[in-house]
Short mmCIF file of N, CA and C in Angstrom, two decimals:
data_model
loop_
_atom_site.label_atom_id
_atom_site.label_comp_id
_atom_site.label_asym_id
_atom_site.label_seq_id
_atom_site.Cartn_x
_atom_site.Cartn_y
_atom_site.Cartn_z
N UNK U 1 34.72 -3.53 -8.25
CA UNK U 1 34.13 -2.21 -8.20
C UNK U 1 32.61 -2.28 -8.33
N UNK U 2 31.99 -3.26 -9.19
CA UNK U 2 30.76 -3.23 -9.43
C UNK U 2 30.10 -3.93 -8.15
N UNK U 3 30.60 -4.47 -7.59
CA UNK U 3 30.26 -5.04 -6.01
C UNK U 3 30.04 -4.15 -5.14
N UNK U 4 31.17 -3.24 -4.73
CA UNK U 4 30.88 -2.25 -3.88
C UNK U 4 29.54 -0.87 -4.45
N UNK U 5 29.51 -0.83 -5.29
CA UNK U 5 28.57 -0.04 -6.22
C UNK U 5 27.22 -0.70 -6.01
N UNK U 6 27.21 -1.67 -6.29
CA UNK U 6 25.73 -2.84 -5.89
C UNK U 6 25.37 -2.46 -5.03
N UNK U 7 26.32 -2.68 -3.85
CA UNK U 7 25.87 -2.72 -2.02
C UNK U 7 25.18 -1.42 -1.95
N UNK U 8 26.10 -0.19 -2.00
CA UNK U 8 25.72 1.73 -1.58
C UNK U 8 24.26 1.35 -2.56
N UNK U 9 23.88 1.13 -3.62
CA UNK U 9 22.90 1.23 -4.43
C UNK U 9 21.81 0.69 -3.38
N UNK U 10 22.11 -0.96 -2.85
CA UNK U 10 21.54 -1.87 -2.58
C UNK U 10 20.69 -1.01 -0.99
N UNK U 11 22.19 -0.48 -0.54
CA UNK U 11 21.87 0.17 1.44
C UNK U 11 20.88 1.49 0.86
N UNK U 12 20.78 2.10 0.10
CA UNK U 12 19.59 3.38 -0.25
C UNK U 12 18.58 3.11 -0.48
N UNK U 13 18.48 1.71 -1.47
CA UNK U 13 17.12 1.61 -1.49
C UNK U 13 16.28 1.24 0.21
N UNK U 14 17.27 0.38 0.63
CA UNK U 14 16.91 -0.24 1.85
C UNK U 14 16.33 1.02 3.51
N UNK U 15 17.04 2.10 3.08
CA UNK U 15 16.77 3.30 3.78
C UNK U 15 15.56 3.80 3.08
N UNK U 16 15.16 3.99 2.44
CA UNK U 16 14.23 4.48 1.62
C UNK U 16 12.83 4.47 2.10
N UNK U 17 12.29 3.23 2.37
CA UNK U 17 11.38 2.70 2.73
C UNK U 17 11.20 2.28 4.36
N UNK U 18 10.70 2.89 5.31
CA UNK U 18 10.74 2.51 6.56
C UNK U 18 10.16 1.19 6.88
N UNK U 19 10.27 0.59 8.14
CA UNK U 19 9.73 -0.66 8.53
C UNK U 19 8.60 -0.49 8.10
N UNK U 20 7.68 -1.62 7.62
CA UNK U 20 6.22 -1.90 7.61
C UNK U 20 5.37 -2.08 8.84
N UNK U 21 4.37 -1.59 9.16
CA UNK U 21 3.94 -1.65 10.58
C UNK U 21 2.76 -2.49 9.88
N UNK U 22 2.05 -3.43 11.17
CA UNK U 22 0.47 -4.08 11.03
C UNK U 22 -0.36 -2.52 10.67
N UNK U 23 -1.35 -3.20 10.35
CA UNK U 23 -2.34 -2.81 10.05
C UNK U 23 -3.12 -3.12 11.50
N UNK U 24 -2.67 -4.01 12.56
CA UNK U 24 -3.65 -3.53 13.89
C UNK U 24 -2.80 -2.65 15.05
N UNK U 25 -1.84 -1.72 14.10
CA UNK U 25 -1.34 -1.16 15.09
C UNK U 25 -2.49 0.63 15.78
N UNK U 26 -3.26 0.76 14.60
CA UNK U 26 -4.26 1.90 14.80
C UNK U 26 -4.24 2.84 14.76
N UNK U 27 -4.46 4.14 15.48
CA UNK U 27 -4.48 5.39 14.94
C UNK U 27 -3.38 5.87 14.54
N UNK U 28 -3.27 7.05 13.33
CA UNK U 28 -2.36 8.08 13.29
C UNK U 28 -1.14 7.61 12.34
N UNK U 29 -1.41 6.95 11.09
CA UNK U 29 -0.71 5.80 10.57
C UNK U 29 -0.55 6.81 8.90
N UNK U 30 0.26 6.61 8.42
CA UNK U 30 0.60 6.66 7.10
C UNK U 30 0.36 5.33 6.46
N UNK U 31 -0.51 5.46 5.40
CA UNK U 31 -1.18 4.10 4.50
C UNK U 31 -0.04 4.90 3.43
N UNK U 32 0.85 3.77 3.01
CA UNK U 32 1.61 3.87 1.85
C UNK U 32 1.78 2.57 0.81
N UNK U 33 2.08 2.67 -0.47
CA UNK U 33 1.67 1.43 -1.16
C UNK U 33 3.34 1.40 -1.34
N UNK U 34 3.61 0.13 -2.04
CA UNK U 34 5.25 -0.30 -2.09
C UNK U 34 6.15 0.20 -3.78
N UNK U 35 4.96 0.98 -4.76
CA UNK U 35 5.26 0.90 -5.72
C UNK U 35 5.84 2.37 -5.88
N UNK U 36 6.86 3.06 -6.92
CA UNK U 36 6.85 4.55 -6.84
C UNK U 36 7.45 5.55 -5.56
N UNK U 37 9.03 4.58 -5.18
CA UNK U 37 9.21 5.29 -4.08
C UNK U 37 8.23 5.35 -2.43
N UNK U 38 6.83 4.45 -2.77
CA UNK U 38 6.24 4.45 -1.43
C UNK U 38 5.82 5.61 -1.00
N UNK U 39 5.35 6.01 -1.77
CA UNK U 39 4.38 7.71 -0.85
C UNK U 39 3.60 7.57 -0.21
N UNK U 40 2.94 8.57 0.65
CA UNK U 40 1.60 8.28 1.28
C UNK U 40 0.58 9.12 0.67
N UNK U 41 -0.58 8.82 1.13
CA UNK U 41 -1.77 9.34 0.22
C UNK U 41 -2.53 9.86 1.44
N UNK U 42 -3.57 10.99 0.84
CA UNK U 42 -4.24 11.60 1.50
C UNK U 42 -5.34 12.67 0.77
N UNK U 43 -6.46 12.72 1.31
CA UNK U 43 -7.58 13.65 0.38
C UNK U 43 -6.89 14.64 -0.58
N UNK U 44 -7.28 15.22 -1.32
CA UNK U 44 -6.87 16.21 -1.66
C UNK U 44 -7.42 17.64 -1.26
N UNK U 45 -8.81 17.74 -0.05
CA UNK U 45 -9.06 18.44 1.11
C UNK U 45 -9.60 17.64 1.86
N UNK U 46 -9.94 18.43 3.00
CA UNK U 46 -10.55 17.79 4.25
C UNK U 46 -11.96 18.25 3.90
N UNK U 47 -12.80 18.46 2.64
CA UNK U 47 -14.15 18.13 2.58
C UNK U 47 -14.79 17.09 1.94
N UNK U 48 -15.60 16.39 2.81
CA UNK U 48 -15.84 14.91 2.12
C UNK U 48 -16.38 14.48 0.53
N UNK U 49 -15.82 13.60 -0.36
CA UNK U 49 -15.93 13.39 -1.52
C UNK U 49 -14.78 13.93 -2.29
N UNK U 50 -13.47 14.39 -1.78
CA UNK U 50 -12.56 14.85 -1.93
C UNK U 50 -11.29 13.31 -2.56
N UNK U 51 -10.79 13.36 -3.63
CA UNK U 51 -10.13 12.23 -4.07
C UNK U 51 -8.88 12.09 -3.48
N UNK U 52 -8.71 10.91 -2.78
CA UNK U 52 -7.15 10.27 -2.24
C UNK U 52 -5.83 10.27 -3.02
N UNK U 53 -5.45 11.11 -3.51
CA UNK U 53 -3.41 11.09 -3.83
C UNK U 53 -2.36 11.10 -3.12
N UNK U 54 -1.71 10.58 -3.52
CA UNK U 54 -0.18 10.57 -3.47
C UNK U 54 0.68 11.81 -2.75
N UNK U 55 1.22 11.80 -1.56
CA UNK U 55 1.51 13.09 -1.09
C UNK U 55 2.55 12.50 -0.26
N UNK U 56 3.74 13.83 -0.13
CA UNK U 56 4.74 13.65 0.72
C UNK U 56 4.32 12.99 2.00
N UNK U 57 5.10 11.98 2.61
CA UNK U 57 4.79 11.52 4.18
C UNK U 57 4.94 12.80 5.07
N UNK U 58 4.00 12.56 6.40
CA UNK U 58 4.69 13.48 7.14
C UNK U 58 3.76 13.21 8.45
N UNK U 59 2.90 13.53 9.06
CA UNK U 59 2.51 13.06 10.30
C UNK U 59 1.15 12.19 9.57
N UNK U 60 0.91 10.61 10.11
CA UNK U 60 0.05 10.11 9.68
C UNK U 60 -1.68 10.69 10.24
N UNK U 61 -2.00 10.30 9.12
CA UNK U 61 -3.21 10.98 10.17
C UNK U 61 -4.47 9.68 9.48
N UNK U 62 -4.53 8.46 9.21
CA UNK U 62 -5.36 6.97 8.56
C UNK U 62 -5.51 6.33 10.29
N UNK U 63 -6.61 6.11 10.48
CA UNK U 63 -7.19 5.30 11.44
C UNK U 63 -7.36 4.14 11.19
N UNK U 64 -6.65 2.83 11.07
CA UNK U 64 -6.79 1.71 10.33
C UNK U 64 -7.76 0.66 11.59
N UNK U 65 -9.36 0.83 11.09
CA UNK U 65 -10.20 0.48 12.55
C UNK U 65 -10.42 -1.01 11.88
N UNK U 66 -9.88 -2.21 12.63
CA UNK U 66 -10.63 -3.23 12.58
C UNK U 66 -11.79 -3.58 13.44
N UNK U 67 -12.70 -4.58 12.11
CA UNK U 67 -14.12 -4.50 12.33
C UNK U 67 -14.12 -5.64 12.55
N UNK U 68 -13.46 -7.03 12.24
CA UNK U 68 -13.80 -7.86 12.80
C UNK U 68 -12.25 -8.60 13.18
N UNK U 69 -12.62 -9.87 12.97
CA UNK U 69 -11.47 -10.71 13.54
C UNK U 69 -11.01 -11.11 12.29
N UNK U 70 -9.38 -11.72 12.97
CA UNK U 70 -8.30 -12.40 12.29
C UNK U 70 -9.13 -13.82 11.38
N UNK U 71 -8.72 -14.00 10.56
CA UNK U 71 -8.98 -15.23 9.47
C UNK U 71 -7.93 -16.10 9.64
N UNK U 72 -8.07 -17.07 8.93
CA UNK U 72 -7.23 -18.43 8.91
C UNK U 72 -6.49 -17.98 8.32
N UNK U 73 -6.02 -16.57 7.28
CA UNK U 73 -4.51 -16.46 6.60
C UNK U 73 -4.02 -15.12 7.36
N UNK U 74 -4.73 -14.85 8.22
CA UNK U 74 -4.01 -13.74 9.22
C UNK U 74 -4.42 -12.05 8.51
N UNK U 75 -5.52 -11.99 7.76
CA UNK U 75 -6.37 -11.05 7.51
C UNK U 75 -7.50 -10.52 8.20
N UNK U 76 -8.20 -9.27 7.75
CA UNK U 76 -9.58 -9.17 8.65
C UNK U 76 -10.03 -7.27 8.05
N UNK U 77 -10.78 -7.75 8.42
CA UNK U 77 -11.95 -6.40 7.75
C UNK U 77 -11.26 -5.04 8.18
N UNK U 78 -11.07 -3.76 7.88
CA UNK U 78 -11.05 -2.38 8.11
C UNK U 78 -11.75 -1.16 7.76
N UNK U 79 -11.69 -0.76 8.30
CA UNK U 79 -12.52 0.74 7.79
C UNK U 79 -11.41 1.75 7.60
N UNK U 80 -11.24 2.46 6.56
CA UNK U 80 -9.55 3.38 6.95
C UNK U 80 -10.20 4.98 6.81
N UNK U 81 -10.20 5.45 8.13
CA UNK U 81 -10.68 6.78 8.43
C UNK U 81 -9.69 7.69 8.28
N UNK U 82 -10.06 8.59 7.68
CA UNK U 82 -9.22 10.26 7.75
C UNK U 82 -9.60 10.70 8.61
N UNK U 83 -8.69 11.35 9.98
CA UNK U 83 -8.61 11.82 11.28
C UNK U 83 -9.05 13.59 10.76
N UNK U 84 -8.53 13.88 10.07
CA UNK U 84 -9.39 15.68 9.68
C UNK U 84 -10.47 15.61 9.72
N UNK U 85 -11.15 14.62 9.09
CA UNK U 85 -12.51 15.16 9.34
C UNK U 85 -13.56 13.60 9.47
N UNK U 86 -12.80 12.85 10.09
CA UNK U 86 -13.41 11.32 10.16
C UNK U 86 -14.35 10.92 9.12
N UNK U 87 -13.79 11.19 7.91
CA UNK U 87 -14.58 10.14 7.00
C UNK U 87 -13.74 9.16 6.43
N UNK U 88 -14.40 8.29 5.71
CA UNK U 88 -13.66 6.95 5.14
C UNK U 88 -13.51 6.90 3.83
N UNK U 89 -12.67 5.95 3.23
CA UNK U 89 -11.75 6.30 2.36
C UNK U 89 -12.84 4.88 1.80
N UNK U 90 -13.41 5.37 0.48
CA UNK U 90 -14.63 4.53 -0.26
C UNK U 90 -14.12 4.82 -1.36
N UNK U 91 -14.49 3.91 -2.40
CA UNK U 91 -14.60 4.61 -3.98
C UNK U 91 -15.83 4.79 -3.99
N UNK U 92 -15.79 5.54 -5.24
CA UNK U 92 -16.93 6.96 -5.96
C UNK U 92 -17.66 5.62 -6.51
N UNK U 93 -17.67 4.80 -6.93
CA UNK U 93 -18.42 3.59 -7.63
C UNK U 93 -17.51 2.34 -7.32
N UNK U 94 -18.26 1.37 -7.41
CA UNK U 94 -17.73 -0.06 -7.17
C UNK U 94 -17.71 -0.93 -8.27
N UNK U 95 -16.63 0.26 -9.74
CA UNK U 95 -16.04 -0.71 -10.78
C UNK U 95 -14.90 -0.18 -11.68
N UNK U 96 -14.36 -0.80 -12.01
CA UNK U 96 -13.02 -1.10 -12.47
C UNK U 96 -12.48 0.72 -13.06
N UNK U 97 -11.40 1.20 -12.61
CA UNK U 97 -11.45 2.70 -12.15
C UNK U 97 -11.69 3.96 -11.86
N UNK U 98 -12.73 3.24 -10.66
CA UNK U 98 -13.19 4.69 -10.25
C UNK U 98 -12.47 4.78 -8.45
N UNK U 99 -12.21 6.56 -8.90
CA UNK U 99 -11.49 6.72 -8.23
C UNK U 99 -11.92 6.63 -6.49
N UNK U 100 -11.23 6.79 -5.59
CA UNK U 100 -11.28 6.32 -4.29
C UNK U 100 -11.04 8.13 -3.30
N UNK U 101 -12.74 8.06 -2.41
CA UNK U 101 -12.34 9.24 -1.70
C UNK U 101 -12.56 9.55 -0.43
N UNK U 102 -12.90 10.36 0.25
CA UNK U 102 -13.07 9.92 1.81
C UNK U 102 -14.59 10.77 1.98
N UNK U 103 -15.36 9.74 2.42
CA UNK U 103 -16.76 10.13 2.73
C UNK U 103 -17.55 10.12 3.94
N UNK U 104 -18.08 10.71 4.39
CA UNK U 104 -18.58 10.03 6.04
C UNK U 104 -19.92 10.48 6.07
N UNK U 105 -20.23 10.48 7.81
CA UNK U 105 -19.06 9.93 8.31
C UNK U 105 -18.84 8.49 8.57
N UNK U 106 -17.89 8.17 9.05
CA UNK U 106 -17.42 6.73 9.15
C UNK U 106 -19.02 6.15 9.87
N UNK U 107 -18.81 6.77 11.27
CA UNK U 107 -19.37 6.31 12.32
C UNK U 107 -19.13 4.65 12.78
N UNK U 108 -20.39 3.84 12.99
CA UNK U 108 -20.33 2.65 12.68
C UNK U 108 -20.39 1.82 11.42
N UNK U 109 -20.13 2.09 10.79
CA UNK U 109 -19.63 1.51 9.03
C UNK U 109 -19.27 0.07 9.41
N UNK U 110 -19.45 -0.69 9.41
CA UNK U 110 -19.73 -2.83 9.67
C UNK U 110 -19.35 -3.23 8.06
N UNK U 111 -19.81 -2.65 7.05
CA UNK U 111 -19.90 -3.32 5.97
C UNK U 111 -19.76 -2.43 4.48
N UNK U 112 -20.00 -2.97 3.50
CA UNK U 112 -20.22 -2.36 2.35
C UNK U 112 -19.04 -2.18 1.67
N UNK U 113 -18.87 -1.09 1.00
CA UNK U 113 -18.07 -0.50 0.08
C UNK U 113 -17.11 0.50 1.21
N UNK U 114 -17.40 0.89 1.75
CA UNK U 114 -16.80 1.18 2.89
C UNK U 114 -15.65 0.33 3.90
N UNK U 115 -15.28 -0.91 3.42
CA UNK U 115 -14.81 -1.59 4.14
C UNK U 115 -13.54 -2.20 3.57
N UNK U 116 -12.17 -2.62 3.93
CA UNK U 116 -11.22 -3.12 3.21
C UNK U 116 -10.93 -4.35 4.07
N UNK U 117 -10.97 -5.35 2.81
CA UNK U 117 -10.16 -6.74 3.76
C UNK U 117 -8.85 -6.56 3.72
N UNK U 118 -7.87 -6.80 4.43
CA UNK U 118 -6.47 -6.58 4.67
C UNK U 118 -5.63 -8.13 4.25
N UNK U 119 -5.49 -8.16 3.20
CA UNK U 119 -5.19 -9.83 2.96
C UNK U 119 -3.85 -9.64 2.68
N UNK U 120 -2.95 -10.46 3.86
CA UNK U 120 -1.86 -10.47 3.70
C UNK U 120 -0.88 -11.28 2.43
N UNK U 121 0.33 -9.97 2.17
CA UNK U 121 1.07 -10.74 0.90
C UNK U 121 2.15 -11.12 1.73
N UNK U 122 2.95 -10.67 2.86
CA UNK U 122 4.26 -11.23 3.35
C UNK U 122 4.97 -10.02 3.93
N UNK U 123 5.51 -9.54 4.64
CA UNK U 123 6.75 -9.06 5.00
C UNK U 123 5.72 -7.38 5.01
N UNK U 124 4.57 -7.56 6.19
CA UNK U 124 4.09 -6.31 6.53
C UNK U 124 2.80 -5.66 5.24
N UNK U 125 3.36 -6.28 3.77
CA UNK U 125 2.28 -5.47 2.95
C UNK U 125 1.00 -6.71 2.76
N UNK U 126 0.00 -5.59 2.39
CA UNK U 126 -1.34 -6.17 1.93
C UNK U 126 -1.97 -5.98 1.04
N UNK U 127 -2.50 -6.61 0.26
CA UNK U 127 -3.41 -6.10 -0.78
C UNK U 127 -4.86 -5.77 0.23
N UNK U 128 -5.41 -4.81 -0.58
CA UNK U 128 -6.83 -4.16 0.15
C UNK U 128 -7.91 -3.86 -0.81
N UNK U 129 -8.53 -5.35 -0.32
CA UNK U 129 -9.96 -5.75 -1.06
C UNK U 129 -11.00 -5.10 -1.10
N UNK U 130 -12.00 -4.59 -1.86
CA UNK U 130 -12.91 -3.88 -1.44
C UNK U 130 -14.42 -4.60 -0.98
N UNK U 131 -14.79 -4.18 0.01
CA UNK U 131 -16.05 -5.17 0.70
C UNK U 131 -17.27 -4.80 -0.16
N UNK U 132 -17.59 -3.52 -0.74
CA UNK U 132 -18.49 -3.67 -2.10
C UNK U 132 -18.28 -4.30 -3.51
N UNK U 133 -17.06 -4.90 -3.88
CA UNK U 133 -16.93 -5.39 -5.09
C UNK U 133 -15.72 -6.12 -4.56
N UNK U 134 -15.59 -7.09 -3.88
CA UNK U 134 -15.07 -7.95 -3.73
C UNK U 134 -13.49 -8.69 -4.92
N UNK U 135 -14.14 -8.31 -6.19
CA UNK U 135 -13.61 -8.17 -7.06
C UNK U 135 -12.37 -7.11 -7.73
N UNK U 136 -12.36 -6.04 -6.78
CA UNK U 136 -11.67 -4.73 -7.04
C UNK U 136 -10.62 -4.93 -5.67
N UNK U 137 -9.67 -4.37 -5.90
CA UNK U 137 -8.44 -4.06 -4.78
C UNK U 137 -8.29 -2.27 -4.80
N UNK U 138 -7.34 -1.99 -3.93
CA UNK U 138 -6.96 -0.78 -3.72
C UNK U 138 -5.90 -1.06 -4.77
N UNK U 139 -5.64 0.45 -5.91
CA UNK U 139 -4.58 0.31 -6.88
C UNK U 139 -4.58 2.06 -6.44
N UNK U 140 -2.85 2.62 -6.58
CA UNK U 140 -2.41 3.40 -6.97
C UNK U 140 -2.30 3.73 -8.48
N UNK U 141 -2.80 4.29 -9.14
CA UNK U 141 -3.09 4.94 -11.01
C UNK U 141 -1.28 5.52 -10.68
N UNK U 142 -0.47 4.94 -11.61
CA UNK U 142 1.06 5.22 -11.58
C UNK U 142 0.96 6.71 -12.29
N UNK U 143 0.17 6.52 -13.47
CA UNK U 143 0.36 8.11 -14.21
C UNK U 143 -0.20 8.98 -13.43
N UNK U 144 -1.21 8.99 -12.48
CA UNK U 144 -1.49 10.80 -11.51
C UNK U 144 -1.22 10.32 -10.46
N UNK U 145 -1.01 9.49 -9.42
CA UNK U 145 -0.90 9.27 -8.14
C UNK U 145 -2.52 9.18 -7.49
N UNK U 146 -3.35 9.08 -8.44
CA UNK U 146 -4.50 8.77 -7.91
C UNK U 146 -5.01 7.68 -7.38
N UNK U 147 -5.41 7.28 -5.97
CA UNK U 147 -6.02 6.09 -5.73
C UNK U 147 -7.46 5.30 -6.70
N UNK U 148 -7.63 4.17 -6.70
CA UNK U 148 -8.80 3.95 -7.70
C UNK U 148 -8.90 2.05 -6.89
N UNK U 149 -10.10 1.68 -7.63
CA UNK U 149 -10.20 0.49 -7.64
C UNK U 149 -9.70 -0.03 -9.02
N UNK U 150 -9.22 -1.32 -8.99
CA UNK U 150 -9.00 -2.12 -9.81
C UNK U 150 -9.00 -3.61 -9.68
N UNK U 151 -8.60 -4.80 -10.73
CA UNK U 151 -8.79 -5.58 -10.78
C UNK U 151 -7.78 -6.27 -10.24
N UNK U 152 -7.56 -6.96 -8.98
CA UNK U 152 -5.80 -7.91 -8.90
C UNK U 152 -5.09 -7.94 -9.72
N UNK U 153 -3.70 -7.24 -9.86
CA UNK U 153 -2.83 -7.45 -10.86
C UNK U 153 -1.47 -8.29 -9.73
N UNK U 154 -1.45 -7.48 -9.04
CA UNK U 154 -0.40 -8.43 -7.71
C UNK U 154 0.84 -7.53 -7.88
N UNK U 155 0.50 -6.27 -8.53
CA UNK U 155 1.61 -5.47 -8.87
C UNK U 155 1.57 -4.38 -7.45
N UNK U 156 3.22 -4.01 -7.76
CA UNK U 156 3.97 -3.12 -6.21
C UNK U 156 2.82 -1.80 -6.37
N UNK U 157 1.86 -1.47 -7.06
CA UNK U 157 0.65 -0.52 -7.07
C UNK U 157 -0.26 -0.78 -6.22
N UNK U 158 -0.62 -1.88 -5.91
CA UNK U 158 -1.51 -2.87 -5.67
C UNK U 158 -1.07 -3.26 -3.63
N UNK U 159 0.52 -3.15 -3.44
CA UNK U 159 0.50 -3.68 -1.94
C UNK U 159 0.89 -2.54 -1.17
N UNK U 160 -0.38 -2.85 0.05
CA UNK U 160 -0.34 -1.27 1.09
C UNK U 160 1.07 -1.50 2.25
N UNK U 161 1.30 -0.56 2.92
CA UNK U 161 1.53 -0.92 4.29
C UNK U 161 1.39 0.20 5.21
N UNK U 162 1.69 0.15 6.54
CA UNK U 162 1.15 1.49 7.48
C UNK U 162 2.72 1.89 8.16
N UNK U 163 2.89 3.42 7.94
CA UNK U 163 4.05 3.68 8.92
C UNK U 163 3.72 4.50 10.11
#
């Protein structure tokens, strides 16, 4: 009995979570992290300086623009634009939790704090480095659903993917 109970448990979670798409698949993408059911995030308006949470999926609207090329571990630079009002998804400061919001406009953005390396963990997710503090990743804050920078923990807060 506890076998068949495993499996139905085992097949829901497995529905739960849709395929992982690349990150060079491009416009119109839901950025979701793997921790907390997998939500997607999005401003909390479409005026810039507005903070990134946690929000039901529903039509993607993350422009995941690569800026440069593939690396020797199959990573590479991004800019991740909000299609409402094309700005980019930056933190408010470049140290250990401050929160993450969308500022523009993007335009040509090449570098900075503005920029995420996409460093692959396996099986579609990534951790997402920040190109101003090199030192900080993209973290989901579990207690508000707030995006923020933080320090590598390697925790399911911590790995993105795009649907």
């Amino acid at each position: 009995m506890l076998t068949v109970a495993g499996a139905a448990a085992a097949a829901l979670v497995a529905q739960a979570v849709p395929a992982h798409a690349d990150f060079t698949q491009g416009m119109y993408q839901n950025l979701r992290v793997v921790a907390a059911g997998a939500p997607c995030f999005a401003p909390e308006s479409n005026s810039w300086g507005a903070v990134v949470r946690a929000v039901p999926c529903g039509n993607g609207n993350w422009d995941l623009v690569r800026i440069g090329s593939y690396d020797w571990r199959g990573g590479a630079w991004y800019v991740l634009e909000w299609e409402p009002n094309w700005g980019c998804m930056v933190p408010n400061w470049t140290t250990v939790g401050s929160p993450v919001v969308v500022s523009g406009p993007c335009g040509q953005v090449t570098g900075g704090d503005y920029t995420w390396y996409a460093w692959p963990e396996g099986n579609g997710k990534y951790e997402l480095v920040n190109g101003g503090n090199t030192n900080l990743v993209l973290d989901m804050n579990a207690s508000n659903g707030r995006l923020q920078v933080w320090t590598a923990n390697y925790g399911d807060n911590q790995k993105w993917f795009a649907t």
